[in-house]
């Protein structure tokens, strides 16, 4: 019987406990979404902490602030038998366990599906890993390696060198896929054990994300009788991309159709407006260099605000290419329900909300490592003497002021 927990009163997953043994992004991102749906998430960390606790000047990075708020934290050494015993008590009362440990580490620490379902047969167990079934099932993979393995990086080059994207999209998509699988299992009262044993691979996630491009490449190759790759949007659609305005701001244009092209040329009073040789996309592709030069020249005549006014009135899609420090200044970002106020170590943050939430309920601030260790141990039935023994032995650890402190910033001479 799954014990209900009532720390959150709202959301479809209220009263449900989720255990996270996560590091970096994939598993913590998945449990972040489940938390925003009302689940109580308990973040279980080793004494060394989640890797993201020490990435910025020896202290927590933005990942902790963005994706671990509203969670509780307990610190256990699962290399010890006492630590494993505490973990098993947590599993007994949980609905879901999610981790992204390496397969060998999961076996060593006793957190595999076999280990957890022996304690709680009705559990939903999720392992976000590098690869699922196949010859590389035991292999390690990170987000950029997934980009490299599934074709994304080959199309993203800086000075000719294949380069990783900025955000860790493959990690975050893998976490999202994990949430979808969890919700599907929870929705099915007849879900058998195989359904509740969930594995999500970064590699397989990357393959699925690349499905359109892979299918498009095969389609063109078979139609043309030679290898033909699908290019990115701006490579295949002249006029679809980033262009510099007169005040040196970048504007990204959405010009997909012939109608878009007609609106663009009319709005910017381009000499190409109405020219039959550019009316059809196939003709614009043949004259790619000429079309691109025409759009660059047209945008260079206007400031960003002037261009935005004209394009907006024409009903075209566009946006300024925003530098990170200005993203949250946009009126759309400031609209109600978009941002959550989060405090951490005396600092204040505005963190974007989980998309689709209709209200922003206050939650716990990001937890320090082991911040809720003693309270959770007491809830699990350990008495004061037993808790003291677990802490003294190192099987469990409570937060100590100064743990993972940011290094002080020294004034430059």
mmCIF file of C-alpha atoms in Angstrom:
data_model
loop_
_atom_site.group_PDB
_atom_site.id
_atom_site.type_symbol
_atom_site.label_atom_id
_atom_site.label_comp_id
_atom_site.label_asym_id
_atom_site.label_seq_id
_atom_site.Cartn_x
_atom_site.Cartn_y
_atom_site.Cartn_z
ATOM 1 C CA UNK A 1 0.000 0.000 0.000
ATOM 2 C CA UNK A 2 1.477 3.350 -1.020
ATOM 3 C CA UNK A 3 1.537 5.793 1.859
ATOM 4 C CA UNK A 4 0.019 9.152 1.010
ATOM 5 C CA UNK A 5 1.931 12.326 1.741
ATOM 6 C CA UNK A 6 0.089 15.603 2.072
ATOM 7 C CA UNK A 7 2.785 18.243 1.802
ATOM 8 C CA UNK A 8 1.079 19.511 -1.373
ATOM 9 C CA UNK A 9 -2.667 19.972 -1.501
ATOM 10 C CA UNK A 10 -3.096 20.756 -5.175
ATOM 11 C CA UNK A 11 -2.298 19.152 -8.506
ATOM 12 C CA UNK A 12 -3.184 15.820 -10.090
ATOM 13 C CA UNK A 13 -0.282 14.064 -8.332
ATOM 14 C CA UNK A 14 -0.951 15.501 -4.861
ATOM 15 C CA UNK A 15 -0.297 12.969 -2.100
ATOM 16 C CA UNK A 16 2.173 10.984 -4.207
ATOM 17 C CA UNK A 17 5.815 10.612 -3.253
ATOM 18 C CA UNK A 18 8.516 10.474 -5.917
ATOM 19 C CA UNK A 19 12.108 9.568 -5.101
ATOM 20 C CA UNK A 20 14.862 11.070 -7.232
ATOM 21 C CA UNK A 21 18.426 9.834 -7.364
ATOM 22 C CA UNK A 22 19.449 12.356 -9.946
ATOM 23 C CA UNK A 23 22.554 14.076 -11.099
ATOM 24 C CA UNK A 24 22.965 16.843 -13.639
ATOM 25 C CA UNK A 25 19.757 17.281 -15.646
ATOM 26 C CA UNK A 26 17.730 14.340 -17.027
ATOM 27 C CA UNK A 27 16.294 12.826 -13.829
ATOM 28 C CA UNK A 28 16.105 16.130 -11.893
ATOM 29 C CA UNK A 29 14.233 17.687 -14.833
ATOM 30 C CA UNK A 30 11.741 14.804 -14.877
ATOM 31 C CA UNK A 31 11.053 15.072 -11.151
ATOM 32 C CA UNK A 32 10.801 18.867 -11.458
ATOM 33 C CA UNK A 33 7.851 18.387 -13.813
ATOM 34 C CA UNK A 34 6.253 15.811 -11.506
ATOM 35 C CA UNK A 35 6.720 18.227 -8.606
ATOM 36 C CA UNK A 36 4.936 20.956 -10.536
ATOM 37 C CA UNK A 37 2.077 18.498 -11.082
ATOM 38 C CA UNK A 38 1.711 18.165 -7.308
ATOM 39 C CA UNK A 39 3.944 15.237 -6.359
ATOM 40 C CA UNK A 40 6.144 15.376 -3.285
ATOM 41 C CA UNK A 41 9.683 14.870 -4.574
ATOM 42 C CA UNK A 42 12.452 13.682 -2.280
ATOM 43 C CA UNK A 43 15.895 14.259 -3.755
ATOM 44 C CA UNK A 44 18.327 11.604 -2.519
ATOM 45 C CA UNK A 45 21.981 12.576 -2.784
ATOM 46 C CA UNK A 46 25.292 10.978 -1.802
ATOM 47 C CA UNK A 47 27.627 12.845 0.560
ATOM 48 C CA UNK A 48 29.436 14.232 -2.504
ATOM 49 C CA UNK A 49 26.136 15.747 -3.644
ATOM 50 C CA UNK A 50 24.516 16.093 -7.039
ATOM 51 C CA UNK A 51 27.230 17.179 -9.486
ATOM 52 C CA UNK A 52 25.381 20.450 -10.067
ATOM 53 C CA UNK A 53 25.889 21.448 -6.417
ATOM 54 C CA UNK A 54 29.492 22.410 -7.072
ATOM 55 C CA UNK A 55 29.581 23.723 -10.646
ATOM 56 C CA UNK A 56 29.591 27.491 -9.953
ATOM 57 C CA UNK A 57 32.479 28.717 -7.813
ATOM 58 C CA UNK A 58 32.285 25.523 -5.758
ATOM 59 C CA UNK A 59 28.571 25.930 -5.119
ATOM 60 C CA UNK A 60 25.184 25.209 -6.697
ATOM 61 C CA UNK A 61 24.510 26.072 -10.309
ATOM 62 C CA UNK A 62 21.366 27.394 -11.942
ATOM 63 C CA UNK A 63 20.201 23.793 -12.430
ATOM 64 C CA UNK A 64 19.610 23.412 -8.683
ATOM 65 C CA UNK A 65 17.736 26.706 -8.512
ATOM 66 C CA UNK A 66 15.602 26.101 -11.616
ATOM 67 C CA UNK A 67 14.800 22.405 -11.252
ATOM 68 C CA UNK A 68 15.094 21.532 -7.547
ATOM 69 C CA UNK A 69 12.893 24.155 -5.944
ATOM 70 C CA UNK A 70 9.828 22.648 -4.250
ATOM 71 C CA UNK A 71 11.720 19.414 -3.499
ATOM 72 C CA UNK A 72 12.932 17.939 -0.219
ATOM 73 C CA UNK A 73 16.493 16.654 0.161
ATOM 74 C CA UNK A 74 17.954 13.755 2.087
ATOM 75 C CA UNK A 75 21.616 12.745 2.021
ATOM 76 C CA UNK A 76 22.389 9.023 2.230
ATOM 77 C CA UNK A 77 25.505 6.972 1.641
ATOM 78 C CA UNK A 78 24.075 4.060 -0.304
ATOM 79 C CA UNK A 79 27.463 2.358 -0.244
ATOM 80 C CA UNK A 80 26.675 1.494 3.399
ATOM 81 C CA UNK A 81 24.177 -1.120 4.543
ATOM 82 C CA UNK A 82 22.483 1.379 6.876
ATOM 83 C CA UNK A 83 22.128 3.834 4.013
ATOM 84 C CA UNK A 84 20.565 1.143 1.860
ATOM 85 C CA UNK A 85 18.153 0.279 4.692
ATOM 86 C CA UNK A 86 16.946 3.890 4.869
ATOM 87 C CA UNK A 87 16.509 3.916 1.100
ATOM 88 C CA UNK A 88 14.396 0.771 1.242
ATOM 89 C CA UNK A 89 12.091 2.384 3.821
ATOM 90 C CA UNK A 90 11.677 5.355 1.496
ATOM 91 C CA UNK A 91 10.918 3.050 -1.429
ATOM 92 C CA UNK A 92 8.255 1.216 0.557
ATOM 93 C CA UNK A 93 6.175 4.397 0.779
ATOM 94 C CA UNK A 94 6.894 5.820 -2.665
ATOM 95 C CA UNK A 95 4.907 5.706 -5.877
ATOM 96 C CA UNK A 96 7.790 6.401 -8.262
ATOM 97 C CA UNK A 97 11.581 6.104 -8.249
ATOM 98 C CA UNK A 98 13.539 7.943 -10.945
ATOM 99 C CA UNK A 99 17.301 7.849 -11.360
ATOM 100 C CA UNK A 100 19.908 8.449 -14.037
ATOM 101 C CA UNK A 101 22.837 6.571 -12.531
ATOM 102 C CA UNK A 102 25.146 4.498 -14.683
ATOM 103 C CA UNK A 103 23.903 0.878 -14.892
ATOM 104 C CA UNK A 104 26.890 -0.439 -12.922
ATOM 105 C CA UNK A 105 26.412 2.196 -10.198
ATOM 106 C CA UNK A 106 22.693 1.398 -9.947
ATOM 107 C CA UNK A 107 23.487 -2.263 -9.326
ATOM 108 C CA UNK A 108 26.217 -1.472 -6.801
ATOM 109 C CA UNK A 109 24.025 0.911 -4.814
ATOM 110 C CA UNK A 110 20.925 -1.286 -4.876
ATOM 111 C CA UNK A 111 18.574 1.038 -6.763
ATOM 112 C CA UNK A 112 17.706 -1.096 -9.812
ATOM 113 C CA UNK A 113 14.134 -2.023 -10.692
ATOM 114 C CA UNK A 114 14.724 -5.486 -9.214
ATOM 115 C CA UNK A 115 15.994 -3.985 -5.954
ATOM 116 C CA UNK A 116 13.178 -1.468 -5.606
ATOM 117 C CA UNK A 117 10.290 -3.685 -6.727
ATOM 118 C CA UNK A 118 11.309 -6.347 -4.241
ATOM 119 C CA UNK A 119 10.483 -3.765 -1.568
ATOM 120 C CA UNK A 120 7.455 -2.224 -3.306
ATOM 121 C CA UNK A 121 5.903 -4.422 -6.032
ATOM 122 C CA UNK A 122 3.506 -1.657 -7.178
ATOM 123 C CA UNK A 123 6.285 0.879 -7.741
ATOM 124 C CA UNK A 124 6.863 2.712 -11.024
ATOM 125 C CA UNK A 125 10.631 2.554 -11.565
ATOM 126 C CA UNK A 126 12.365 4.764 -14.131
ATOM 127 C CA UNK A 127 15.974 4.543 -15.262
ATOM 128 C CA UNK A 128 17.082 7.359 -17.556
ATOM 129 C CA UNK A 129 20.299 6.002 -19.042
ATOM 130 C CA UNK A 130 22.623 6.381 -21.985
ATOM 131 C CA UNK A 131 21.208 3.562 -24.110
ATOM 132 C CA UNK A 132 18.354 1.093 -23.682
ATOM 133 C CA UNK A 133 18.426 -2.471 -25.048
ATOM 134 C CA UNK A 134 21.208 -3.159 -27.517
ATOM 135 C CA UNK A 135 24.966 -3.706 -27.719
ATOM 136 C CA UNK A 136 25.671 -0.394 -25.936
ATOM 137 C CA UNK A 137 23.161 -0.868 -23.108
ATOM 138 C CA UNK A 138 25.924 -0.627 -20.498
ATOM 139 C CA UNK A 139 27.563 2.378 -22.124
ATOM 140 C CA UNK A 140 27.765 5.888 -20.753
ATOM 141 C CA UNK A 141 26.325 8.858 -22.606
ATOM 142 C CA UNK A 142 25.990 12.573 -21.977
ATOM 143 C CA UNK A 143 23.875 15.171 -23.732
ATOM 144 C CA UNK A 144 26.563 16.259 -26.248
ATOM 145 C CA UNK A 145 27.426 12.644 -27.039
ATOM 146 C CA UNK A 146 23.735 12.077 -27.794
ATOM 147 C CA UNK A 147 23.866 15.068 -30.152
ATOM 148 C CA UNK A 148 26.920 13.563 -31.834
ATOM 149 C CA UNK A 149 25.436 10.073 -32.118
ATOM 150 C CA UNK A 150 22.069 11.070 -33.581
ATOM 151 C CA UNK A 151 23.039 13.588 -36.258
ATOM 152 C CA UNK A 152 22.192 16.834 -34.476
ATOM 153 C CA UNK A 153 25.792 17.944 -33.980
ATOM 154 C CA UNK A 154 26.786 17.302 -37.596
ATOM 155 C CA UNK A 155 24.398 20.076 -38.604
ATOM 156 C CA UNK A 156 25.587 22.467 -35.863
ATOM 157 C CA UNK A 157 29.103 23.685 -36.569
ATOM 158 C CA UNK A 158 31.133 26.641 -35.380
ATOM 159 C CA UNK A 159 33.957 27.521 -37.755
ATOM 160 C CA UNK A 160 33.430 24.139 -39.403
ATOM 161 C CA UNK A 161 33.853 22.133 -36.189
ATOM 162 C CA UNK A 162 30.890 20.058 -34.921
ATOM 163 C CA UNK A 163 29.831 21.725 -31.680
ATOM 164 C CA UNK A 164 27.313 20.936 -28.938
ATOM 165 C CA UNK A 165 24.193 23.050 -28.563
ATOM 166 C CA UNK A 166 24.037 25.446 -25.624
ATOM 167 C CA UNK A 167 21.095 23.982 -23.656
ATOM 168 C CA UNK A 168 21.020 20.267 -22.802
ATOM 169 C CA UNK A 169 17.946 19.539 -24.876
ATOM 170 C CA UNK A 170 18.487 15.790 -25.139
ATOM 171 C CA UNK A 171 18.684 15.492 -21.343
ATOM 172 C CA UNK A 172 15.537 17.550 -20.923
ATOM 173 C CA UNK A 173 13.616 15.693 -23.614
ATOM 174 C CA UNK A 174 14.640 12.382 -22.044
ATOM 175 C CA UNK A 175 13.298 13.663 -18.724
ATOM 176 C CA UNK A 176 10.077 14.725 -20.422
ATOM 177 C CA UNK A 177 9.693 11.335 -22.110
ATOM 178 C CA UNK A 178 10.207 9.744 -18.683
ATOM 179 C CA UNK A 179 7.345 11.837 -17.271
ATOM 180 C CA UNK A 180 5.061 10.784 -20.132
ATOM 181 C CA UNK A 181 5.835 7.130 -19.467
ATOM 182 C CA UNK A 182 5.285 7.581 -15.714
ATOM 183 C CA UNK A 183 1.909 9.247 -16.216
ATOM 184 C CA UNK A 184 0.859 6.524 -18.661
ATOM 185 C CA UNK A 185 1.725 3.847 -16.080
ATOM 186 C CA UNK A 186 -0.055 5.705 -13.279
ATOM 187 C CA UNK A 187 -3.174 6.163 -15.400
ATOM 188 C CA UNK A 188 -3.451 2.425 -16.027
ATOM 189 C CA UNK A 189 -4.744 0.612 -12.934
ATOM 190 C CA UNK A 190 -3.965 -2.660 -14.674
ATOM 191 C CA UNK A 191 -0.348 -1.728 -15.499
ATOM 192 C CA UNK A 192 1.767 -4.840 -15.168
ATOM 193 C CA UNK A 193 5.319 -4.943 -13.883
ATOM 194 C CA UNK A 194 6.818 -4.696 -17.345
ATOM 195 C CA UNK A 195 4.896 -1.462 -17.946
ATOM 196 C CA UNK A 196 6.099 -0.057 -14.633
ATOM 197 C CA UNK A 197 9.741 -0.897 -15.389
ATOM 198 C CA UNK A 198 10.626 2.097 -17.531
ATOM 199 C CA UNK A 199 13.905 2.764 -19.305
ATOM 200 C CA UNK A 200 14.497 5.928 -21.317
ATOM 201 C CA UNK A 201 17.752 6.275 -23.247
ATOM 202 C CA UNK A 202 19.370 9.542 -24.246
ATOM 203 C CA UNK A 203 20.393 7.838 -27.480
ATOM 204 C CA UNK A 204 16.884 6.607 -28.257
ATOM 205 C CA UNK A 205 15.497 10.016 -27.301
ATOM 206 C CA UNK A 206 17.882 11.613 -29.773
ATOM 207 C CA UNK A 207 16.853 9.168 -32.486
ATOM 208 C CA UNK A 208 13.195 10.031 -31.983
ATOM 209 C CA UNK A 209 13.924 13.759 -32.042
ATOM 210 C CA UNK A 210 15.821 13.267 -35.303
ATOM 211 C CA UNK A 211 13.066 11.151 -36.885
ATOM 212 C CA UNK A 212 11.833 13.944 -39.170
ATOM 213 C CA UNK A 213 15.308 14.711 -40.482
ATOM 214 C CA UNK A 214 16.217 11.033 -40.883
ATOM 215 C CA UNK A 215 12.988 10.313 -42.757
ATOM 216 C CA UNK A 216 13.419 13.420 -44.898
ATOM 217 C CA UNK A 217 16.946 12.398 -45.832
ATOM 218 C CA UNK A 218 15.749 8.937 -46.855
ATOM 219 C CA UNK A 219 12.847 10.402 -48.808
ATOM 220 C CA UNK A 220 14.993 12.801 -50.829
ATOM 221 C CA UNK A 221 17.697 10.193 -51.390
ATOM 222 C CA UNK A 222 15.195 7.722 -52.832
ATOM 223 C CA UNK A 223 13.435 10.314 -54.956
ATOM 224 C CA UNK A 224 16.662 11.735 -56.375
ATOM 225 C CA UNK A 225 18.703 8.554 -56.501
ATOM 226 C CA UNK A 226 21.540 10.132 -54.512
ATOM 227 C CA UNK A 227 22.281 11.084 -50.925
ATOM 228 C CA UNK A 228 20.395 14.244 -50.035
ATOM 229 C CA UNK A 229 20.242 15.546 -46.469
ATOM 230 C CA UNK A 230 17.526 17.661 -44.973
ATOM 231 C CA UNK A 231 18.969 21.031 -44.038
ATOM 232 C CA UNK A 232 17.939 23.182 -41.136
ATOM 233 C CA UNK A 233 15.052 25.584 -41.708
ATOM 234 C CA UNK A 234 17.187 28.588 -42.559
ATOM 235 C CA UNK A 235 19.224 26.571 -45.048
ATOM 236 C CA UNK A 236 16.215 25.261 -46.968
ATOM 237 C CA UNK A 237 14.023 28.372 -46.862
ATOM 238 C CA UNK A 238 15.552 31.608 -48.173
ATOM 239 C CA UNK A 239 14.337 34.490 -46.029
ATOM 240 C CA UNK A 240 13.886 32.222 -42.996
ATOM 241 C CA UNK A 241 16.627 33.141 -40.539
ATOM 242 C CA UNK A 242 18.384 35.918 -38.634
ATOM 243 C CA UNK A 243 19.112 39.318 -40.175
ATOM 244 C CA UNK A 244 20.714 42.482 -38.842
ATOM 245 C CA UNK A 245 18.697 45.695 -38.575
ATOM 246 C CA UNK A 246 19.987 49.267 -38.951
ATOM 247 C CA UNK A 247 20.539 49.583 -35.182
ATOM 248 C CA UNK A 248 22.508 46.309 -35.150
ATOM 249 C CA UNK A 249 19.867 44.129 -33.538
ATOM 250 C CA UNK A 250 19.231 40.653 -34.882
ATOM 251 C CA UNK A 251 15.713 39.773 -35.985
ATOM 252 C CA UNK A 252 14.655 36.219 -36.803
ATOM 253 C CA UNK A 253 12.078 35.918 -39.592
ATOM 254 C CA UNK A 254 9.563 33.171 -40.225
ATOM 255 C CA UNK A 255 9.158 32.996 -44.007
ATOM 256 C CA UNK A 256 7.891 29.526 -44.866
ATOM 257 C CA UNK A 257 5.347 30.020 -47.618
ATOM 258 C CA UNK A 258 4.849 32.033 -50.779
ATOM 259 C CA UNK A 259 2.243 34.085 -48.911
ATOM 260 C CA UNK A 260 4.811 34.887 -46.226
ATOM 261 C CA UNK A 261 7.240 36.032 -48.892
ATOM 262 C CA UNK A 262 4.629 38.321 -50.454
ATOM 263 C CA UNK A 263 3.830 39.862 -47.070
ATOM 264 C CA UNK A 264 7.509 40.319 -46.237
ATOM 265 C CA UNK A 265 8.408 42.055 -49.479
ATOM 266 C CA UNK A 266 5.336 44.258 -49.251
ATOM 267 C CA UNK A 267 5.853 45.206 -45.595
ATOM 268 C CA UNK A 268 9.495 46.158 -46.171
ATOM 269 C CA UNK A 269 8.771 47.827 -49.550
ATOM 270 C CA UNK A 270 11.304 45.593 -51.267
ATOM 271 C CA UNK A 271 11.854 45.974 -55.014
ATOM 272 C CA UNK A 272 11.347 42.196 -55.250
ATOM 273 C CA UNK A 273 7.693 42.572 -54.198
ATOM 274 C CA UNK A 274 5.521 40.998 -56.858
ATOM 275 C CA UNK A 275 8.498 39.881 -58.957
ATOM 276 C CA UNK A 276 7.382 36.644 -60.668
ATOM 277 C CA UNK A 277 10.872 35.131 -60.622
ATOM 278 C CA UNK A 278 10.692 34.983 -56.790
ATOM 279 C CA UNK A 279 7.002 34.211 -56.321
ATOM 280 C CA UNK A 280 7.438 30.466 -55.755
ATOM 281 C CA UNK A 281 9.585 28.796 -53.120
ATOM 282 C CA UNK A 282 11.267 26.523 -55.672
ATOM 283 C CA UNK A 283 12.396 29.616 -57.612
ATOM 284 C CA UNK A 284 13.621 31.362 -54.468
ATOM 285 C CA UNK A 285 15.649 28.278 -53.556
ATOM 286 C CA UNK A 286 17.343 28.363 -56.969
ATOM 287 C CA UNK A 287 18.150 32.042 -56.411
ATOM 288 C CA UNK A 288 19.087 31.582 -52.767
ATOM 289 C CA UNK A 289 22.043 33.972 -52.702
ATOM 290 C CA UNK A 290 20.102 36.714 -54.449
ATOM 291 C CA UNK A 291 17.089 36.308 -52.149
ATOM 292 C CA UNK A 292 19.216 36.288 -49.022
ATOM 293 C CA UNK A 293 21.035 39.427 -50.131
ATOM 294 C CA UNK A 294 17.718 41.149 -50.850
ATOM 295 C CA UNK A 295 16.363 40.391 -47.375
ATOM 296 C CA UNK A 296 19.590 41.511 -45.702
ATOM 297 C CA UNK A 297 19.517 44.782 -47.630
ATOM 298 C CA UNK A 298 15.851 45.394 -46.798
ATOM 299 C CA UNK A 299 16.250 44.824 -43.043
ATOM 300 C CA UNK A 300 19.385 46.972 -42.918
ATOM 301 C CA UNK A 301 17.250 49.988 -43.926
ATOM 302 C CA UNK A 302 15.123 49.867 -40.755
ATOM 303 C CA UNK A 303 15.736 49.937 -37.032
ATOM 304 C CA UNK A 304 14.450 46.910 -35.161
ATOM 305 C CA UNK A 305 11.401 48.789 -33.860
ATOM 306 C CA UNK A 306 10.560 50.083 -37.342
ATOM 307 C CA UNK A 307 10.882 46.612 -38.851
ATOM 308 C CA UNK A 308 8.882 45.032 -36.008
ATOM 309 C CA UNK A 309 6.054 47.507 -36.554
ATOM 310 C CA UNK A 310 5.874 46.777 -40.274
ATOM 311 C CA UNK A 311 6.165 43.012 -39.892
ATOM 312 C CA UNK A 312 3.628 42.924 -37.078
ATOM 313 C CA UNK A 313 1.066 44.820 -39.118
ATOM 314 C CA UNK A 314 1.671 42.394 -41.990
ATOM 315 C CA UNK A 315 0.927 39.412 -39.733
ATOM 316 C CA UNK A 316 4.373 37.845 -40.052
ATOM 317 C CA UNK A 317 6.127 35.767 -37.409
ATOM 318 C CA UNK A 318 9.374 37.219 -36.062
ATOM 319 C CA UNK A 319 11.276 37.966 -32.885
ATOM 320 C CA UNK A 320 14.441 39.665 -31.827
ATOM 321 C CA UNK A 321 17.287 37.252 -31.136
ATOM 322 C CA UNK A 322 17.370 37.975 -27.412
ATOM 323 C CA UNK A 323 20.556 37.956 -25.353
ATOM 324 C CA UNK A 324 20.070 35.880 -22.223
ATOM 325 C CA UNK A 325 20.215 38.878 -19.897
ATOM 326 C CA UNK A 326 17.203 40.474 -21.610
ATOM 327 C CA UNK A 327 14.960 37.447 -22.077
ATOM 328 C CA UNK A 328 12.916 38.026 -18.916
ATOM 329 C CA UNK A 329 12.396 41.711 -19.743
ATOM 330 C CA UNK A 330 9.969 40.898 -22.549
ATOM 331 C CA UNK A 331 6.332 41.826 -21.803
ATOM 332 C CA UNK A 332 5.272 38.277 -22.725
ATOM 333 C CA UNK A 333 7.660 36.876 -20.101
ATOM 334 C CA UNK A 334 6.291 39.330 -17.506
ATOM 335 C CA UNK A 335 2.670 38.239 -18.042
ATOM 336 C CA UNK A 336 1.035 36.590 -14.995
ATOM 337 C CA UNK A 337 1.860 32.930 -14.432
ATOM 338 C CA UNK A 338 5.081 32.887 -16.433
ATOM 339 C CA UNK A 339 7.658 33.325 -13.641
ATOM 340 C CA UNK A 340 8.086 32.024 -10.115
ATOM 341 C CA UNK A 341 9.886 33.968 -7.384
ATOM 342 C CA UNK A 342 12.505 31.737 -5.760
ATOM 343 C CA UNK A 343 14.764 32.672 -2.868
ATOM 344 C CA UNK A 344 17.999 30.827 -2.218
ATOM 345 C CA UNK A 345 20.732 31.759 0.248
ATOM 346 C CA UNK A 346 19.449 35.296 0.502
ATOM 347 C CA UNK A 347 19.390 35.787 -3.262
ATOM 348 C CA UNK A 348 16.227 36.248 -5.308
ATOM 349 C CA UNK A 349 15.543 34.585 -8.638
ATOM 350 C CA UNK A 350 12.784 34.696 -11.226
ATOM 351 C CA UNK A 351 12.461 31.160 -12.558
ATOM 352 C CA UNK A 352 10.249 30.340 -15.555
ATOM 353 C CA UNK A 353 7.243 28.228 -14.628
ATOM 354 C CA UNK A 354 6.357 24.803 -15.924
ATOM 355 C CA UNK A 355 4.494 25.491 -19.172
ATOM 356 C CA UNK A 356 0.725 25.215 -18.956
ATOM 357 C CA UNK A 357 0.338 25.914 -15.245
ATOM 358 C CA UNK A 358 -2.673 28.105 -14.567
ATOM 359 C CA UNK A 359 -1.431 29.306 -11.191
ATOM 360 C CA UNK A 360 1.858 29.583 -9.360
ATOM 361 C CA UNK A 361 1.613 28.102 -5.888
ATOM 362 C CA UNK A 362 4.412 28.903 -3.460
ATOM 363 C CA UNK A 363 6.775 25.997 -2.997
ATOM 364 C CA UNK A 364 9.863 25.109 -1.035
ATOM 365 C CA UNK A 365 13.064 26.926 -1.968
ATOM 366 C CA UNK A 366 15.805 24.773 -3.490
ATOM 367 C CA UNK A 367 16.993 22.509 -0.662
ATOM 368 C CA UNK A 368 20.502 22.402 0.653
ATOM 369 C CA UNK A 369 22.121 18.972 0.612
ATOM 370 C CA UNK A 370 20.584 16.879 3.387
ATOM 371 C CA UNK A 371 18.339 19.739 4.510
ATOM 372 C CA UNK A 372 15.433 17.414 5.328
ATOM 373 C CA UNK A 373 17.452 14.339 6.338
ATOM 374 C CA UNK A 374 16.530 14.339 10.024
ATOM 375 C CA UNK A 375 12.860 15.148 9.445
ATOM 376 C CA UNK A 376 12.497 12.405 6.838
ATOM 377 C CA UNK A 377 14.303 9.862 9.011
ATOM 378 C CA UNK A 378 11.899 10.643 11.844
ATOM 379 C CA UNK A 379 8.940 10.276 9.475
ATOM 380 C CA UNK A 380 10.283 6.860 8.451
ATOM 381 C CA UNK A 381 10.120 5.722 12.081
ATOM 382 C CA UNK A 382 13.695 6.207 13.277
ATOM 383 C CA UNK A 383 13.895 7.525 16.834
ATOM 384 C CA UNK A 384 16.279 10.245 17.994
ATOM 385 C CA UNK A 385 18.968 7.780 19.073
ATOM 386 C CA UNK A 386 18.812 5.889 15.783
ATOM 387 C CA UNK A 387 18.990 9.131 13.792
ATOM 388 C CA UNK A 388 22.025 10.214 15.768
ATOM 389 C CA UNK A 389 23.641 6.851 15.039
ATOM 390 C CA UNK A 390 22.986 7.107 11.299
ATOM 391 C CA UNK A 391 24.464 10.594 11.205
ATOM 392 C CA UNK A 392 27.488 9.598 13.292
ATOM 393 C CA UNK A 393 28.234 6.568 11.108
ATOM 394 C CA UNK A 394 28.009 8.576 7.883
ATOM 395 C CA UNK A 395 25.151 6.455 6.522
ATOM 396 C CA UNK A 396 23.110 9.660 6.503
ATOM 397 C CA UNK A 397 24.150 13.302 6.532
ATOM 398 C CA UNK A 398 22.346 16.462 7.557
ATOM 399 C CA UNK A 399 23.072 19.874 6.102
ATOM 400 C CA UNK A 400 25.860 21.808 7.758
ATOM 401 C CA UNK A 401 26.212 25.565 7.214
ATOM 402 C CA UNK A 402 28.930 26.112 4.669
ATOM 403 C CA UNK A 403 28.288 22.938 2.669
ATOM 404 C CA UNK A 404 28.896 23.717 -1.007
ATOM 405 C CA UNK A 405 29.374 27.412 -0.326
ATOM 406 C CA UNK A 406 30.129 29.672 -3.280
ATOM 407 C CA UNK A 407 33.696 30.941 -3.293
ATOM 408 C CA UNK A 408 33.837 34.650 -2.416
ATOM 409 C CA UNK A 409 34.295 37.072 -5.270
ATOM 410 C CA UNK A 410 37.493 39.026 -4.980
ATOM 411 C CA UNK A 411 37.636 42.587 -6.159
ATOM 412 C CA UNK A 412 39.993 43.062 -9.055
ATOM 413 C CA UNK A 413 42.884 45.412 -8.409
#
